[in-house]
Every structure is written in C-alpha cells, then in structure tokens.
Amino acid sequence: MTEVITMSGNGPLPKDPSQRRRRNADPTATTVLPANGPDTPTPDLPGEHYDLRTVAWYETWRRSPQAATFLPTDWQRLHMLAELVQQYWEEPRKELLAEVRLNEASLGGTAADRMRLRWTVAEPEEPVARRTTSRSRAASSRRDRVLKVVDGPAEG
C-alpha cells in the first residue's frame, strides 16, 4: 500500500499539462520588460527642491525595466508622485506612504504588481565571453562526471 503525504493547505499536485482536458490559451499576453531599463532617454525630475532620497527614488524608477513602457502620462504621474515622496521624507505619515504605494502599484512597483499586470523582466544579458566560459565549465564538469562513470574499471 502506497501512502500519499501532502502538506496541509497545498492540496494535490497539479496534473501534467498534456493530461488536462481544457488547454485554453491565456487570453492576455505577457509583456517582457528589458532587464536593463529603457534604451531611450527618460525625462529628468523637474524642479530642484528635492531631498537626495527623493532624487534616488526617482532615478531608481527612471532606470527600472518598467520605465521602458512609460508613456508621457506615466512620467507625469511619476513627477506628481515625487512631490508626495518628498512630503513623506519631510514628515512621514502613513497616509502619504499608502498613496505612494498605491501609485507605485499601478506602475508595476513590486513583483506582485508586475504579475498582476502580466509583466516579466527579461534576464540580463551576459557578455558573450562570460556565457561561453560558464557553459564550457558546466559542460566539462558534466563530461568529467559521465566519463568517470563510463571509464571506471569494468566489473566482472
């Protein structure tokens, strides 16, 4: 008798996709964001009255993968949001933080927000020389393990 052990709350394992009756395609495509952020110029933060923390916050958004999808209205929202971030640094209040979080969510601020928006971030591109080295090292390591087993002394 085989005993099936499951962790409480997780339920049974899902079926293999080939065994499913319904194989509906996802009606909404996923957008892949570039790992290195936008490849076009992005607007500077207007004004000069910002705290260094607000400027750092804006620069993070400006270089983020999400910024590659921003339209002028998104940049306008981010500029308005910078004012709230600045107010938060001057006088931290949970209401300000809640408003910042809500607006950042609409721009894909967290991993959960990006999942909801069906955005994924591409893997960063490695330099060709580095990719070749890591692959050849992995291949030679595997080859060494296989050859050790195959070339081992024959048992009679």
mmCIF file of C-alpha atoms in Angstrom:
data_model
loop_
_atom_site.group_PDB
_atom_site.id
_atom_site.type_symbol
_atom_site.label_atom_id
_atom_site.label_comp_id
_atom_site.label_asym_id
_atom_site.label_seq_id
_atom_site.Cartn_x
_atom_site.Cartn_y
_atom_site.Cartn_z
ATOM 1 C CA MET A 1 0.000 0.000 0.000
ATOM 2 C CA THR A 2 1.434 3.359 -1.030
ATOM 3 C CA GLU A 3 0.968 6.214 1.364
ATOM 4 C CA VAL A 4 0.467 9.700 -0.083
ATOM 5 C CA ILE A 5 1.829 12.506 2.035
ATOM 6 C CA THR A 6 0.750 16.062 1.330
ATOM 7 C CA MET A 7 1.457 19.248 3.186
ATOM 8 C CA SER A 8 -1.645 20.778 4.698
ATOM 9 C CA GLY A 9 -3.059 23.652 2.722
ATOM 10 C CA ASN A 10 -1.243 22.878 -0.519
ATOM 11 C CA GLY A 11 -3.620 20.287 -1.988
ATOM 12 C CA PRO A 12 -2.748 17.655 -4.550
ATOM 13 C CA LEU A 13 -0.094 18.148 -7.187
ATOM 14 C CA PRO A 14 -1.393 19.632 -10.446
ATOM 15 C CA LYS A 15 -1.915 17.376 -13.450
ATOM 16 C CA ASP A 16 0.622 17.189 -16.205
ATOM 17 C CA PRO A 17 -0.467 19.759 -18.839
ATOM 18 C CA SER A 18 -0.683 17.036 -21.511
ATOM 19 C CA GLN A 19 -3.340 15.230 -19.426
ATOM 20 C CA ARG A 20 -5.616 18.231 -18.994
ATOM 21 C CA ARG A 21 -8.971 18.277 -20.785
ATOM 22 C CA ARG A 22 -9.012 22.028 -21.280
ATOM 23 C CA ARG A 23 -5.950 23.641 -22.752
ATOM 24 C CA ASN A 24 -7.222 27.179 -23.120
ATOM 25 C CA ALA A 25 -4.607 29.646 -24.175
ATOM 26 C CA ASP A 26 -4.101 32.596 -21.876
ATOM 27 C CA PRO A 27 -6.174 35.374 -23.488
ATOM 28 C CA THR A 28 -3.864 38.093 -22.203
ATOM 29 C CA ALA A 29 -0.302 38.170 -23.393
ATOM 30 C CA THR A 30 2.582 38.754 -21.018
ATOM 31 C CA THR A 31 4.825 41.748 -21.673
ATOM 32 C CA VAL A 32 8.542 41.145 -21.283
ATOM 33 C CA LEU A 33 10.335 44.191 -19.914
ATOM 34 C CA PRO A 34 14.002 44.793 -20.787
ATOM 35 C CA ALA A 35 16.277 43.885 -17.885
ATOM 36 C CA ASN A 36 18.430 46.986 -18.264
ATOM 37 C CA GLY A 37 15.617 49.523 -18.356
ATOM 38 C CA PRO A 38 14.674 51.855 -21.184
ATOM 39 C CA ASP A 39 17.010 52.270 -24.147
ATOM 40 C CA THR A 40 15.685 55.749 -24.943
ATOM 41 C CA PRO A 41 16.256 58.967 -22.979
ATOM 42 C CA THR A 42 13.964 59.473 -19.993
ATOM 43 C CA PRO A 43 12.839 62.792 -18.507
ATOM 44 C CA ASP A 44 14.709 64.410 -15.650
ATOM 45 C CA LEU A 45 12.900 65.110 -12.411
ATOM 46 C CA PRO A 46 11.566 68.663 -12.784
ATOM 47 C CA GLY A 47 12.458 71.139 -10.055
ATOM 48 C CA GLU A 48 15.416 71.413 -7.700
ATOM 49 C CA HIS A 49 13.846 71.337 -4.246
ATOM 50 C CA TYR A 50 14.051 67.572 -3.737
ATOM 51 C CA ASP A 51 15.753 65.665 -0.941
ATOM 52 C CA LEU A 52 18.532 63.288 -2.052
ATOM 53 C CA ARG A 53 16.312 60.338 -1.078
ATOM 54 C CA THR A 54 13.558 61.561 -3.409
ATOM 55 C CA VAL A 55 16.056 62.018 -6.242
ATOM 56 C CA ALA A 56 17.388 58.478 -5.618
ATOM 57 C CA TRP A 57 13.804 57.142 -5.632
ATOM 58 C CA TYR A 58 13.126 58.867 -8.964
ATOM 59 C CA GLU A 59 16.401 57.661 -10.501
ATOM 60 C CA THR A 60 15.544 54.094 -9.495
ATOM 61 C CA TRP A 61 12.219 54.379 -11.298
ATOM 62 C CA ARG A 62 13.839 56.139 -14.242
ATOM 63 C CA ARG A 63 16.271 53.247 -14.812
ATOM 64 C CA SER A 64 13.774 50.483 -13.982
ATOM 65 C CA PRO A 65 12.568 47.941 -16.542
ATOM 66 C CA GLN A 66 9.030 49.327 -16.125
ATOM 67 C CA ALA A 67 10.185 52.743 -17.409
ATOM 68 C CA ALA A 68 10.639 51.209 -20.866
ATOM 69 C CA THR A 69 6.836 51.040 -21.132
ATOM 70 C CA PHE A 70 6.075 54.512 -19.744
ATOM 71 C CA LEU A 71 4.069 56.929 -21.842
ATOM 72 C CA PRO A 72 4.043 60.691 -21.190
ATOM 73 C CA THR A 73 1.085 60.238 -18.829
ATOM 74 C CA ASP A 74 3.081 57.727 -16.765
ATOM 75 C CA TRP A 75 6.008 60.144 -16.472
ATOM 76 C CA GLN A 76 3.563 62.863 -15.447
ATOM 77 C CA ARG A 77 2.195 60.574 -12.716
ATOM 78 C CA LEU A 78 5.731 59.812 -11.536
ATOM 79 C CA HIS A 79 6.550 63.538 -11.359
ATOM 80 C CA MET A 80 3.397 64.178 -9.308
ATOM 81 C CA LEU A 81 4.262 61.213 -7.127
ATOM 82 C CA ALA A 82 7.736 62.649 -6.472
ATOM 83 C CA GLU A 83 6.018 65.508 -4.654
ATOM 84 C CA LEU A 84 4.312 63.001 -2.328
ATOM 85 C CA VAL A 85 7.564 61.116 -1.776
ATOM 86 C CA GLN A 86 9.231 64.421 -0.885
ATOM 87 C CA GLN A 87 6.431 65.242 1.579
ATOM 88 C CA TYR A 88 6.842 61.791 3.113
ATOM 89 C CA TRP A 89 10.569 62.371 3.746
ATOM 90 C CA GLU A 90 9.821 65.757 5.289
ATOM 91 C CA GLU A 91 7.023 64.475 7.554
ATOM 92 C CA PRO A 92 6.416 60.687 7.407
ATOM 93 C CA ARG A 93 2.738 59.816 7.556
ATOM 94 C CA LYS A 94 1.083 56.515 6.777
ATOM 95 C CA GLU A 95 -1.488 58.251 4.545
ATOM 96 C CA LEU A 96 1.294 59.549 2.301
ATOM 97 C CA LEU A 97 3.001 56.180 2.245
ATOM 98 C CA ALA A 98 -0.298 54.489 1.336
ATOM 99 C CA GLU A 99 -0.815 56.888 -1.569
ATOM 100 C CA VAL A 100 2.747 56.355 -2.799
ATOM 101 C CA ARG A 101 2.320 52.582 -2.576
ATOM 102 C CA LEU A 102 -0.983 52.710 -4.462
ATOM 103 C CA ASN A 103 0.524 54.767 -7.273
ATOM 104 C CA GLU A 104 3.669 52.644 -7.448
ATOM 105 C CA ALA A 105 1.461 49.548 -7.736
ATOM 106 C CA SER A 106 -0.196 50.982 -10.840
ATOM 107 C CA LEU A 107 3.288 51.449 -12.338
ATOM 108 C CA GLY A 108 4.423 47.884 -11.515
ATOM 109 C CA GLY A 109 6.423 48.650 -8.367
ATOM 110 C CA THR A 110 6.566 45.179 -6.803
ATOM 111 C CA ALA A 111 6.868 41.643 -8.129
ATOM 112 C CA ALA A 112 3.204 41.047 -7.247
ATOM 113 C CA ASP A 113 2.193 44.210 -9.125
ATOM 114 C CA ARG A 114 4.113 43.060 -12.205
ATOM 115 C CA MET A 115 2.455 39.637 -12.017
ATOM 116 C CA ARG A 116 -0.963 41.321 -11.856
ATOM 117 C CA LEU A 117 -0.017 43.483 -14.857
ATOM 118 C CA ARG A 118 1.355 40.369 -16.606
ATOM 119 C CA TRP A 119 4.820 41.846 -16.909
ATOM 120 C CA THR A 120 8.003 39.845 -16.615
ATOM 121 C CA VAL A 121 11.554 41.147 -16.596
ATOM 122 C CA ALA A 122 13.951 39.615 -19.096
ATOM 123 C CA GLU A 123 17.134 38.006 -17.847
ATOM 124 C CA PRO A 124 20.062 40.428 -18.031
ATOM 125 C CA GLU A 125 22.344 39.808 -20.975
ATOM 126 C CA GLU A 126 25.733 38.405 -20.008
ATOM 127 C CA PRO A 127 28.817 39.249 -22.030
ATOM 128 C CA VAL A 128 29.440 36.572 -24.672
ATOM 129 C CA ALA A 129 32.839 35.582 -23.229
ATOM 130 C CA ARG A 130 31.355 35.046 -19.783
ATOM 131 C CA ARG A 131 28.462 32.951 -21.132
ATOM 132 C CA THR A 132 30.832 30.739 -23.096
ATOM 133 C CA THR A 133 33.074 30.235 -20.080
ATOM 134 C CA SER A 134 30.277 29.243 -17.729
ATOM 135 C CA ARG A 135 28.724 26.916 -20.308
ATOM 136 C CA SER A 136 32.009 25.253 -21.188
ATOM 137 C CA ARG A 137 32.819 24.837 -17.495
ATOM 138 C CA ALA A 138 29.411 23.252 -16.864
ATOM 139 C CA ALA A 139 29.763 21.058 -19.942
ATOM 140 C CA SER A 140 33.258 19.921 -18.985
ATOM 141 C CA SER A 141 32.107 19.255 -15.430
ATOM 142 C CA ARG A 142 29.258 17.094 -16.698
ATOM 143 C CA ARG A 143 31.552 15.425 -19.222
ATOM 144 C CA ASP A 144 34.031 14.633 -16.442
ATOM 145 C CA ARG A 145 31.299 13.067 -14.296
ATOM 146 C CA VAL A 146 29.971 10.990 -17.210
ATOM 147 C CA LEU A 147 33.436 9.909 -18.298
ATOM 148 C CA LYS A 148 34.357 8.857 -14.771
ATOM 149 C CA VAL A 149 31.375 6.547 -14.702
ATOM 150 C CA VAL A 150 31.931 5.203 -18.211
ATOM 151 C CA ASP A 151 35.741 4.933 -17.951
ATOM 152 C CA GLY A 152 35.644 3.354 -14.497
ATOM 153 C CA PRO A 153 37.071 -0.132 -14.013
ATOM 154 C CA ALA A 154 34.929 -2.836 -15.541
ATOM 155 C CA GLU A 155 33.304 -5.099 -13.036
ATOM 156 C CA GLY A 156 33.382 -8.716 -13.954
#
